[in-house]
Amino acid sequence: VTGGAVPADRWLAALHGLVPTQPADRERLVAEPAALDILGTGADVLQELVREGLPVVDGGGAGRPLFDFHDLVNVGLYSGSGASLGEMGEQVLMRFAAESPATWTGERRWAVQVEHRCPAPERPEAEWTVARPSPEVAGGHCDRWAAVEPAEPGAVHLEGVLQVHGRRLAVVAGPARDLYRQWLDDVRGDRLRFQWLPASLRLDPVRAYRDGLTDCVAASLMLERQAQELGFEARTRKGHVVGLVSVEHAWMELRDLDGVWKPVDPILAVVAHRVRAPRPEFEEFCLGSVSNRVIPWDRPAGEDLAVHHCGTSARVATAVVGMAAG
Amino acid sequence: MSAERSRMLLAELVGPALVSELEDDADLVRSGINSGDLVRLALLVEQRYGIELSTADLEAMRSLGSIDAVIRRTERRDAAG
């Protein structure tokens, strides 16, 4: 897949707008082949980005440069090439926002399979605590959610069939509506830059906000604080946006004046705008409504979807390994 | 109907060896095609055939056979204007 001829100055503008990952926040370094895959471009562009200041980490003295995964994704995200990892995911997952609003709501059935894998199990046979999809928070239901046997050591596979009920609601409380609008303005303007953030930063929403950065997790955690300061009952929720593939997502929920818990999700609205012009109704939809293409979990934004009680401090990696619309 | 068009495109992405082992109706994800390659395949289909896939089209793309069926259906839809 190529994004066509993207002028070099577009790549350099994306680089110059990048807020690089701080060394202490780095999670994953990648070598050149993976870097080119993430950027979706050729070695000449990568070399130019390096010359212009893309952070490079010495790969152990072997003359092999390494790059921060998040830096690469975030340069690609703003390149306009259409062929970088982040852009491609947005293109396929968010195009529903440009389609008929009638398709956003109503019942949808999803068959989902999830893999949790402990990266360093001290005791592979140790017990697991796993999250469960919770479409019932919006009127849906989970027909079954069970482990698939046989499990591999240090991993667990779960699968189920979910009925997700998308419905149109609207937040009516004025201060909550103002808060949402402020976030839209901040992320679309210069106050906050949307980037993929490493876990240590996204779980520290005050630092991210102070640094002018946000993603869905940092935004939901910060919105939760701000909504509570305004006097609302507020919480966050982890979820997945699903379709051809799936991507982890998170949002804030607050109890509105009518007593109903409703999602407040400015990041989904912003990301939809990054891809192609969404339907005008989508911005209002993200303030209170529930999409039938978003699967909620029974976990808050900052929490992992699984814990392996093996004694290691390493975080469990979760991947949706199977997804099909019913 | 065969799935030659999607088979050719997927081979460009992951190599002919893996693709030659795939049955037309095999689930791509369960056959080891990762999500990145699945997305690339969908976008490559749009690029090569000059079509625009809807969300429903994308969700139907689970196997090589279903992708070719989507291509045929979309071409007919576009031709009908």
CSV table of C-alpha atoms in Angstrom, one decimal:
chain,number,residue,atom,x,y,z
A,1,VAL,CA,0.0,0.0,0.0
A,2,THR,CA,1.4,3.3,-0.9
A,3,GLY,CA,0.1,6.7,0.1
A,4,GLY,CA,1.1,8.3,-3.2
A,5,ALA,CA,3.9,10.8,-3.5
A,6,VAL,CA,3.9,12.6,-0.2
A,7,PRO,CA,6.2,15.6,-0.4
A,8,ALA,CA,9.3,15.6,1.8
A,9,ASP,CA,8.1,18.7,3.6
A,10,ARG,CA,5.0,16.9,4.8
A,11,TRP,CA,7.2,14.3,6.5
A,12,LEU,CA,9.4,17.0,8.0
A,13,ALA,CA,6.4,19.0,9.2
A,14,ALA,CA,5.1,15.8,10.9
A,15,LEU,CA,8.5,15.4,12.5
A,16,HIS,CA,8.8,19.0,13.7
A,17,GLY,CA,5.3,18.7,15.3
A,18,LEU,CA,6.3,15.5,17.1
A,19,VAL,CA,6.5,15.6,20.9
A,20,PRO,CA,9.2,12.8,21.3
A,21,THR,CA,8.9,10.1,23.8
A,22,GLN,CA,11.0,10.8,26.9
A,23,PRO,CA,13.7,8.2,27.4
A,24,ALA,CA,12.2,7.2,30.8
A,25,ASP,CA,8.8,6.5,29.1
A,26,ARG,CA,10.2,4.4,26.2
A,27,GLU,CA,8.5,0.9,26.0
A,28,ARG,CA,9.7,-0.5,22.7
A,29,LEU,CA,12.6,0.2,20.4
A,30,VAL,CA,12.5,-1.1,16.8
A,31,ALA,CA,15.2,-1.5,14.1
A,32,GLU,CA,15.0,-0.1,10.6
A,33,PRO,CA,12.9,-2.8,8.9
A,34,ALA,CA,10.1,-2.4,11.5
A,35,ALA,CA,10.5,1.4,11.4
A,36,LEU,CA,9.9,1.4,7.7
A,37,ASP,CA,6.8,-0.8,8.2
A,38,ILE,CA,5.4,1.5,10.8
A,39,LEU,CA,6.0,4.6,8.7
A,40,GLY,CA,4.9,2.9,5.5
A,41,THR,CA,7.6,4.5,3.5
A,42,GLY,CA,11.1,4.0,2.1
A,43,ALA,CA,14.6,4.2,3.6
A,44,ASP,CA,15.2,7.5,1.9
A,45,VAL,CA,12.4,9.2,3.9
A,46,LEU,CA,13.7,7.6,7.2
A,47,GLN,CA,17.2,8.8,6.5
A,48,GLU,CA,15.9,12.3,5.9
A,49,LEU,CA,13.9,12.2,9.2
A,50,VAL,CA,17.0,11.1,11.1
A,51,ARG,CA,19.0,13.9,9.6
A,52,GLU,CA,16.3,16.3,10.6
A,53,GLY,CA,16.2,15.1,14.2
A,54,LEU,CA,14.1,11.9,14.6
A,55,PRO,CA,15.4,10.4,17.9
A,56,VAL,CA,17.8,7.5,17.4
A,57,VAL,CA,19.0,5.1,20.1
A,58,ASP,CA,22.3,3.4,19.8
A,59,GLY,CA,21.6,-0.3,19.3
A,60,GLY,CA,24.3,-1.7,21.5
A,61,GLY,CA,27.4,-0.4,19.6
A,62,ALA,CA,26.8,-2.6,16.6
A,63,GLY,CA,26.1,0.4,14.4
A,64,ARG,CA,22.4,-0.6,14.3
A,65,PRO,CA,20.2,2.4,15.0
A,66,LEU,CA,17.0,1.8,17.0
A,67,PHE,CA,13.9,4.0,17.0
A,68,ASP,CA,11.1,4.6,19.5
A,69,PHE,CA,7.9,2.8,18.4
A,70,HIS,CA,5.7,5.7,19.5
A,71,ASP,CA,7.8,8.3,17.8
A,72,LEU,CA,7.5,6.5,14.5
A,73,VAL,CA,3.8,6.0,14.8
A,74,ASN,CA,3.2,9.6,15.7
A,75,VAL,CA,5.3,10.9,12.8
A,76,GLY,CA,3.4,8.7,10.5
A,77,LEU,CA,0.1,9.8,12.0
A,78,TYR,CA,0.7,13.4,10.9
A,79,SER,CA,2.5,12.6,7.6
A,80,GLY,CA,-0.7,12.5,5.5
A,81,SER,CA,0.7,9.6,3.6
A,82,GLY,CA,-2.2,7.3,4.3
A,83,ALA,CA,0.2,4.4,4.4
A,84,SER,CA,1.6,4.6,7.9
A,85,LEU,CA,0.4,2.2,10.6
A,86,GLY,CA,-1.7,4.6,12.6
A,87,GLU,CA,-3.3,6.2,9.6
A,88,MET,CA,-4.3,2.9,8.0
A,89,GLY,CA,-5.9,1.7,11.2
A,90,GLU,CA,-7.9,5.0,11.5
A,91,GLN,CA,-8.9,4.7,7.8
A,92,VAL,CA,-10.6,1.3,8.2
A,93,LEU,CA,-12.0,1.6,11.7
A,94,MET,CA,-13.4,5.1,11.6
A,95,ARG,CA,-15.0,5.2,8.1
A,96,PHE,CA,-18.3,4.2,9.7
A,97,ALA,CA,-18.5,7.8,11.1
A,98,ALA,CA,-18.9,9.0,7.5
A,99,GLU,CA,-21.7,6.6,6.7
A,100,SER,CA,-25.4,6.8,7.6
A,101,PRO,CA,-26.0,7.6,11.3
A,102,ALA,CA,-28.7,4.9,11.1
A,103,THR,CA,-25.9,2.3,11.0
A,104,TRP,CA,-24.3,3.6,14.3
A,105,THR,CA,-27.2,2.4,16.4
A,106,GLY,CA,-29.3,-0.7,16.8
A,107,GLU,CA,-28.3,-4.2,17.6
A,108,ARG,CA,-25.1,-5.7,16.3
A,109,ARG,CA,-23.7,-9.1,17.1
A,110,TRP,CA,-20.0,-9.6,17.4
A,111,ALA,CA,-18.0,-12.9,17.8
A,112,VAL,CA,-14.9,-12.0,19.7
A,113,GLN,CA,-11.8,-13.9,20.7
A,114,VAL,CA,-9.2,-12.4,23.0
A,115,GLU,CA,-5.7,-13.6,23.9
A,116,HIS,CA,-4.0,-12.6,27.2
A,117,ARG,CA,-0.3,-13.4,27.3
A,118,CYS,CA,2.0,-12.9,30.3
A,119,PRO,CA,5.3,-11.8,28.9
A,120,ALA,CA,7.4,-13.2,31.7
A,121,PRO,CA,5.5,-15.8,33.7
A,122,GLU,CA,7.3,-17.0,36.8
A,123,ARG,CA,4.7,-19.7,37.2
A,124,PRO,CA,2.9,-20.4,33.9
A,125,GLU,CA,0.2,-22.4,35.8
A,126,ALA,CA,-0.8,-19.4,38.0
A,127,GLU,CA,-4.4,-18.2,38.2
A,128,TRP,CA,-5.7,-15.4,35.9
A,129,THR,CA,-8.0,-12.5,36.7
A,130,VAL,CA,-9.6,-11.5,33.4
A,131,ALA,CA,-12.0,-8.8,32.3
A,132,ARG,CA,-15.4,-9.5,30.8
A,133,PRO,CA,-17.1,-7.6,28.0
A,134,SER,CA,-20.0,-5.6,29.4
A,135,PRO,CA,-22.3,-4.6,26.6
A,136,GLU,CA,-25.1,-4.7,29.2
A,137,VAL,CA,-24.1,-1.2,30.4
A,138,ALA,CA,-25.9,0.0,27.2
A,139,GLY,CA,-28.7,-2.5,27.0
A,140,GLY,CA,-26.7,-5.3,25.2
A,141,HIS,CA,-25.7,-8.6,26.5
A,142,CYS,CA,-22.9,-11.2,26.4
A,143,ASP,CA,-24.2,-14.6,25.5
A,144,ARG,CA,-21.1,-16.4,26.8
A,145,TRP,CA,-17.6,-15.6,27.7
A,146,ALA,CA,-15.4,-18.6,28.4
A,147,ALA,CA,-11.8,-19.8,28.1
A,148,VAL,CA,-10.9,-21.8,25.0
A,149,GLU,CA,-9.0,-25.0,25.8
A,150,PRO,CA,-6.3,-26.0,25.7
A,151,ALA,CA,-4.5,-23.0,27.0
A,152,GLU,CA,-0.8,-22.5,26.4
A,153,PRO,CA,1.5,-21.9,29.4
A,154,GLY,CA,1.4,-18.3,30.4
A,155,ALA,CA,-1.5,-17.5,28.1
A,156,VAL,CA,-5.3,-17.7,28.1
A,157,HIS,CA,-7.7,-17.4,25.2
A,158,LEU,CA,-11.3,-16.4,25.8
A,159,GLU,CA,-14.2,-16.1,23.4
A,160,GLY,CA,-17.8,-15.1,23.3
A,161,VAL,CA,-20.7,-13.7,21.4
A,162,LEU,CA,-21.8,-10.2,22.2
A,163,GLN,CA,-24.9,-8.4,21.4
A,164,VAL,CA,-24.0,-4.7,21.3
A,165,HIS,CA,-26.9,-2.2,21.4
A,166,GLY,CA,-26.0,1.2,19.9
A,167,ARG,CA,-28.3,4.0,21.0
A,168,ARG,CA,-28.6,7.7,20.5
A,169,LEU,CA,-28.6,9.7,23.7
A,170,ALA,CA,-27.5,13.2,24.5
A,171,VAL,CA,-25.8,14.7,27.5
A,172,VAL,CA,-28.1,17.5,28.7
A,173,ALA,CA,-26.1,19.0,31.6
A,174,GLY,CA,-24.7,22.3,30.4
A,175,PRO,CA,-21.3,22.2,32.2
A,176,ALA,CA,-20.6,18.7,30.8
A,177,ARG,CA,-21.5,19.8,27.3
A,178,ASP,CA,-19.1,22.8,27.8
A,179,LEU,CA,-16.4,20.5,29.0
A,180,TYR,CA,-16.7,18.3,25.9
A,181,ARG,CA,-16.6,21.3,23.6
A,182,GLN,CA,-13.5,22.6,25.3
A,183,TRP,CA,-11.8,19.3,24.7
A,184,LEU,CA,-12.7,19.3,21.1
A,185,ASP,CA,-11.3,22.9,20.7
A,186,ASP,CA,-8.2,22.0,22.7
A,187,VAL,CA,-7.4,18.9,20.6
A,188,ARG,CA,-8.2,20.5,17.3
A,189,GLY,CA,-6.3,23.6,18.2
A,190,ASP,CA,-2.8,24.0,19.7
A,191,ARG,CA,-3.5,23.2,23.3
A,192,LEU,CA,-3.5,19.4,23.1
A,193,ARG,CA,-1.8,17.2,20.5
A,194,PHE,CA,-3.3,13.8,19.9
A,195,GLN,CA,-0.5,11.2,19.8
A,196,TRP,CA,-0.2,7.5,20.7
A,197,LEU,CA,1.3,7.6,24.2
A,198,PRO,CA,3.3,5.1,26.1
A,199,ALA,CA,1.6,3.6,29.2
A,200,SER,CA,3.6,5.5,31.8
A,201,LEU,CA,2.5,8.8,30.3
A,202,ARG,CA,-1.1,7.9,29.4
A,203,LEU,CA,-1.7,6.7,33.0
A,204,ASP,CA,-0.4,10.1,34.3
A,205,PRO,CA,-3.1,12.3,32.8
A,206,VAL,CA,-2.0,15.4,34.7
A,207,ARG,CA,1.6,15.2,33.3
A,208,ALA,CA,0.3,14.4,29.8
A,209,TYR,CA,-2.1,17.4,30.0
A,210,ARG,CA,0.6,19.6,31.3
A,211,ASP,CA,2.9,18.5,28.4
A,212,GLY,CA,0.1,19.3,25.9
A,213,LEU,CA,-0.4,15.6,24.9
A,214,THR,CA,-3.4,13.3,24.9
A,215,ASP,CA,-4.7,10.0,23.7
A,216,CYS,CA,-8.0,8.2,24.6
A,217,VAL,CA,-6.7,6.9,28.0
A,218,ALA,CA,-5.1,10.2,29.1
A,219,ALA,CA,-8.2,12.1,28.0
A,220,SER,CA,-10.7,9.9,29.7
A,221,LEU,CA,-8.7,10.0,33.0
A,222,MET,CA,-8.4,13.8,32.8
A,223,LEU,CA,-12.0,14.2,31.9
A,224,GLU,CA,-13.0,12.0,34.8
A,225,ARG,CA,-11.2,14.4,37.2
A,226,GLN,CA,-12.6,17.5,35.5
A,227,ALA,CA,-16.2,16.2,35.6
A,228,GLN,CA,-15.9,15.2,39.2
A,229,GLU,CA,-14.6,18.8,40.0
A,230,LEU,CA,-17.8,20.0,38.3
A,231,GLY,CA,-19.8,17.9,40.7
A,232,PHE,CA,-20.7,15.0,38.4
A,233,GLU,CA,-20.4,11.3,39.3
A,234,ALA,CA,-17.8,10.2,36.7
A,235,ARG,CA,-15.9,7.1,35.8
A,236,THR,CA,-13.8,5.8,32.9
A,237,ARG,CA,-14.2,2.7,30.8
A,238,LYS,CA,-12.0,0.6,28.6
A,239,GLY,CA,-13.3,-0.8,25.3
A,240,HIS,CA,-12.5,-1.8,21.8
A,241,VAL,CA,-13.5,-0.2,18.5
A,242,VAL,CA,-14.3,-3.1,16.3
A,243,GLY,CA,-14.7,-3.8,12.6
A,244,LEU,CA,-12.3,-5.4,10.1
A,245,VAL,CA,-9.7,-5.2,12.9
A,246,SER,CA,-10.0,-3.8,16.4
A,247,VAL,CA,-8.2,-1.2,18.5
A,248,GLU,CA,-8.3,-0.6,22.2
A,249,HIS,CA,-10.1,2.5,23.2
A,250,ALA,CA,-11.2,4.3,26.4
A,251,TRP,CA,-13.7,7.0,27.3
A,252,MET,CA,-15.2,8.9,30.3
A,253,GLU,CA,-18.8,8.3,31.5
A,254,LEU,CA,-20.8,10.6,33.7
A,255,ARG,CA,-24.2,10.4,35.3
A,256,ASP,CA,-26.3,13.1,33.6
A,257,LEU,CA,-29.1,15.2,35.1
A,258,ASP,CA,-31.6,12.5,34.1
A,259,GLY,CA,-29.7,9.9,36.2
A,260,VAL,CA,-28.4,8.0,33.1
A,261,TRP,CA,-24.7,7.1,32.7
A,262,LYS,CA,-23.6,8.4,29.3
A,263,PRO,CA,-20.2,8.3,27.5
A,264,VAL,CA,-18.3,11.5,26.8
A,265,ASP,CA,-15.8,10.7,24.1
A,266,PRO,CA,-14.1,13.7,22.3
A,267,ILE,CA,-11.2,11.6,21.1
A,268,LEU,CA,-13.4,9.4,19.0
A,269,ALA,CA,-14.9,12.6,17.4
A,270,VAL,CA,-11.4,14.0,16.8
A,271,VAL,CA,-10.0,10.8,15.3
A,272,ALA,CA,-13.1,10.5,13.0
A,273,HIS,CA,-12.2,14.0,11.7
A,274,ARG,CA,-8.6,13.0,11.0
A,275,VAL,CA,-9.7,10.3,8.5
A,276,ARG,CA,-12.3,11.9,6.3
A,277,ALA,CA,-15.2,14.2,6.9
A,278,PRO,CA,-17.6,12.4,9.2
A,279,ARG,CA,-21.3,13.0,9.2
A,280,PRO,CA,-21.9,16.3,11.0
A,281,GLU,CA,-24.0,14.4,13.6
A,282,PHE,CA,-21.0,12.4,14.7
A,283,GLU,CA,-19.6,15.1,16.9
A,284,GLU,CA,-22.9,15.3,18.9
A,285,PHE,CA,-23.1,11.5,18.8
A,286,CYS,CA,-19.9,11.2,20.8
A,287,LEU,CA,-21.5,13.3,23.6
A,288,GLY,CA,-23.7,10.7,25.2
A,289,SER,CA,-24.5,8.1,22.6
A,290,VAL,CA,-23.4,4.5,22.4
A,291,SER,CA,-22.0,3.1,19.1
A,292,ASN,CA,-22.7,-0.5,18.1
A,293,ARG,CA,-19.1,-0.7,16.9
A,294,VAL,CA,-17.6,-0.1,20.4
A,295,ILE,CA,-17.4,-3.0,22.8
A,296,PRO,CA,-17.2,-1.9,26.5
A,297,TRP,CA,-15.3,-3.9,29.1
A,298,ASP,CA,-16.0,-4.0,32.8
A,299,ARG,CA,-12.7,-2.2,33.5
A,300,PRO,CA,-11.7,1.4,33.8
A,301,ALA,CA,-9.4,3.1,31.4
A,302,GLY,CA,-6.2,2.7,33.4
A,303,GLU,CA,-6.6,-1.0,34.1
A,304,ASP,CA,-5.3,-4.0,32.2
A,305,LEU,CA,-7.8,-6.5,30.9
A,306,ALA,CA,-6.0,-9.3,32.6
A,307,VAL,CA,-3.7,-10.0,35.5
A,308,HIS,CA,-1.6,-13.2,35.8
A,309,HIS,CA,-0.9,-14.0,39.4
A,310,CYS,CA,2.5,-15.5,38.8
A,311,GLY,CA,4.6,-13.1,40.7
A,312,THR,CA,6.1,-11.1,37.9
A,313,SER,CA,5.5,-7.4,37.6
A,314,ALA,CA,5.4,-7.5,33.8
A,315,ARG,CA,2.1,-6.4,32.4
A,316,VAL,CA,-0.1,-8.8,30.5
A,317,ALA,CA,-0.4,-8.2,26.8
A,318,THR,CA,-3.9,-8.4,25.4
A,319,ALA,CA,-4.8,-8.8,21.8
A,320,VAL,CA,-8.1,-9.3,20.0
A,321,VAL,CA,-7.2,-12.3,17.9
A,322,GLY,CA,-10.6,-13.0,16.3
A,323,MET,CA,-13.4,-10.7,15.4
A,324,ALA,CA,-16.4,-11.2,13.2
A,325,ALA,CA,-19.6,-9.3,12.8
A,326,GLY,CA,-22.7,-11.5,13.1
B,1,MET,CA,-15.7,-18.5,-8.3
B,2,SER,CA,-12.0,-18.4,-7.4
B,3,ALA,CA,-10.3,-15.9,-5.2
B,4,GLU,CA,-7.4,-15.1,-7.6
B,5,ARG,CA,-7.6,-11.3,-7.2
B,6,SER,CA,-7.3,-11.2,-3.5
B,7,ARG,CA,-4.8,-14.1,-3.5
B,8,MET,CA,-2.5,-12.1,-5.8
B,9,LEU,CA,-2.7,-8.9,-3.6
B,10,LEU,CA,-2.1,-10.8,-0.4
B,11,ALA,CA,0.9,-12.5,-1.9
B,12,GLU,CA,2.4,-9.1,-2.5
B,13,LEU,CA,2.1,-8.4,1.2
B,14,VAL,CA,3.0,-11.6,2.9
B,15,GLY,CA,4.7,-13.6,0.2
B,16,PRO,CA,3.5,-16.4,-2.1
B,17,ALA,CA,4.5,-19.3,0.2
B,18,LEU,CA,1.9,-18.5,2.9
B,19,VAL,CA,-0.8,-17.6,0.5
B,20,SER,CA,-0.4,-20.8,-1.6
B,21,GLU,CA,-1.4,-22.8,1.5
B,22,LEU,CA,-4.6,-20.8,2.1
B,23,GLU,CA,-7.9,-22.3,1.0
B,24,ASP,CA,-10.3,-19.8,-0.5
B,25,ASP,CA,-12.7,-20.0,2.4
B,26,ALA,CA,-10.1,-20.1,5.2
B,27,ASP,CA,-10.4,-17.5,7.9
B,28,LEU,CA,-7.5,-15.1,7.3
B,29,VAL,CA,-7.0,-14.1,11.0
B,30,ARG,CA,-7.1,-17.7,12.2
B,31,SER,CA,-4.7,-18.6,9.4
B,32,GLY,CA,-2.0,-16.3,10.8
B,33,ILE,CA,-2.6,-13.1,8.8
B,34,ASN,CA,-2.1,-10.2,11.3
B,35,SER,CA,-4.3,-7.2,11.6
B,36,GLY,CA,-1.8,-4.9,10.0
B,37,ASP,CA,-1.6,-7.0,6.8
B,38,LEU,CA,-5.4,-7.3,6.9
B,39,VAL,CA,-5.7,-3.5,6.9
B,40,ARG,CA,-3.1,-3.2,4.2
B,41,LEU,CA,-4.9,-5.8,2.1
B,42,ALA,CA,-8.2,-3.9,2.3
B,43,LEU,CA,-6.6,-0.6,1.3
B,44,LEU,CA,-4.7,-2.3,-1.5
B,45,VAL,CA,-8.0,-3.7,-2.8
B,46,GLU,CA,-9.3,-0.1,-2.9
B,47,GLN,CA,-6.2,1.2,-4.6
B,48,ARG,CA,-5.8,-1.4,-7.2
B,49,TYR,CA,-9.5,-1.7,-8.2
B,50,GLY,CA,-10.4,1.9,-7.8
B,51,ILE,CA,-13.3,1.1,-5.5
B,52,GLU,CA,-14.3,2.4,-2.1
B,53,LEU,CA,-15.3,-0.2,0.5
B,54,SER,CA,-18.0,0.5,3.0
B,55,THR,CA,-17.8,-0.5,6.6
B,56,ALA,CA,-20.1,-3.4,5.8
B,57,ASP,CA,-17.8,-4.5,2.9
B,58,LEU,CA,-14.8,-4.4,5.2
B,59,GLU,CA,-16.5,-6.5,7.9
B,60,ALA,CA,-17.3,-9.1,5.2
B,61,MET,CA,-13.7,-9.6,4.3
B,62,ARG,CA,-12.8,-12.6,6.4
B,63,SER,CA,-11.4,-15.0,3.7
B,64,LEU,CA,-9.9,-14.7,0.2
B,65,GLY,CA,-13.1,-15.9,-1.3
B,66,SER,CA,-15.2,-13.3,0.6
B,67,ILE,CA,-12.8,-10.5,-0.5
B,68,ASP,CA,-13.1,-11.4,-4.1
B,69,ALA,CA,-16.9,-11.5,-3.6
B,70,VAL,CA,-16.7,-8.0,-2.1
B,71,ILE,CA,-14.7,-6.8,-5.1
B,72,ARG,CA,-17.2,-8.1,-7.6
B,73,ARG,CA,-20.1,-6.8,-5.7
B,74,THR,CA,-18.5,-3.3,-5.3
B,75,GLU,CA,-17.6,-3.2,-9.0
B,76,ARG,CA,-21.2,-4.0,-9.9
B,77,ARG,CA,-22.4,-1.3,-7.4
B,78,ASP,CA,-20.1,1.3,-8.8
B,79,ALA,CA,-20.9,0.4,-12.4
B,80,ALA,CA,-24.6,0.8,-11.6
B,81,GLY,CA,-23.7,4.3,-10.4
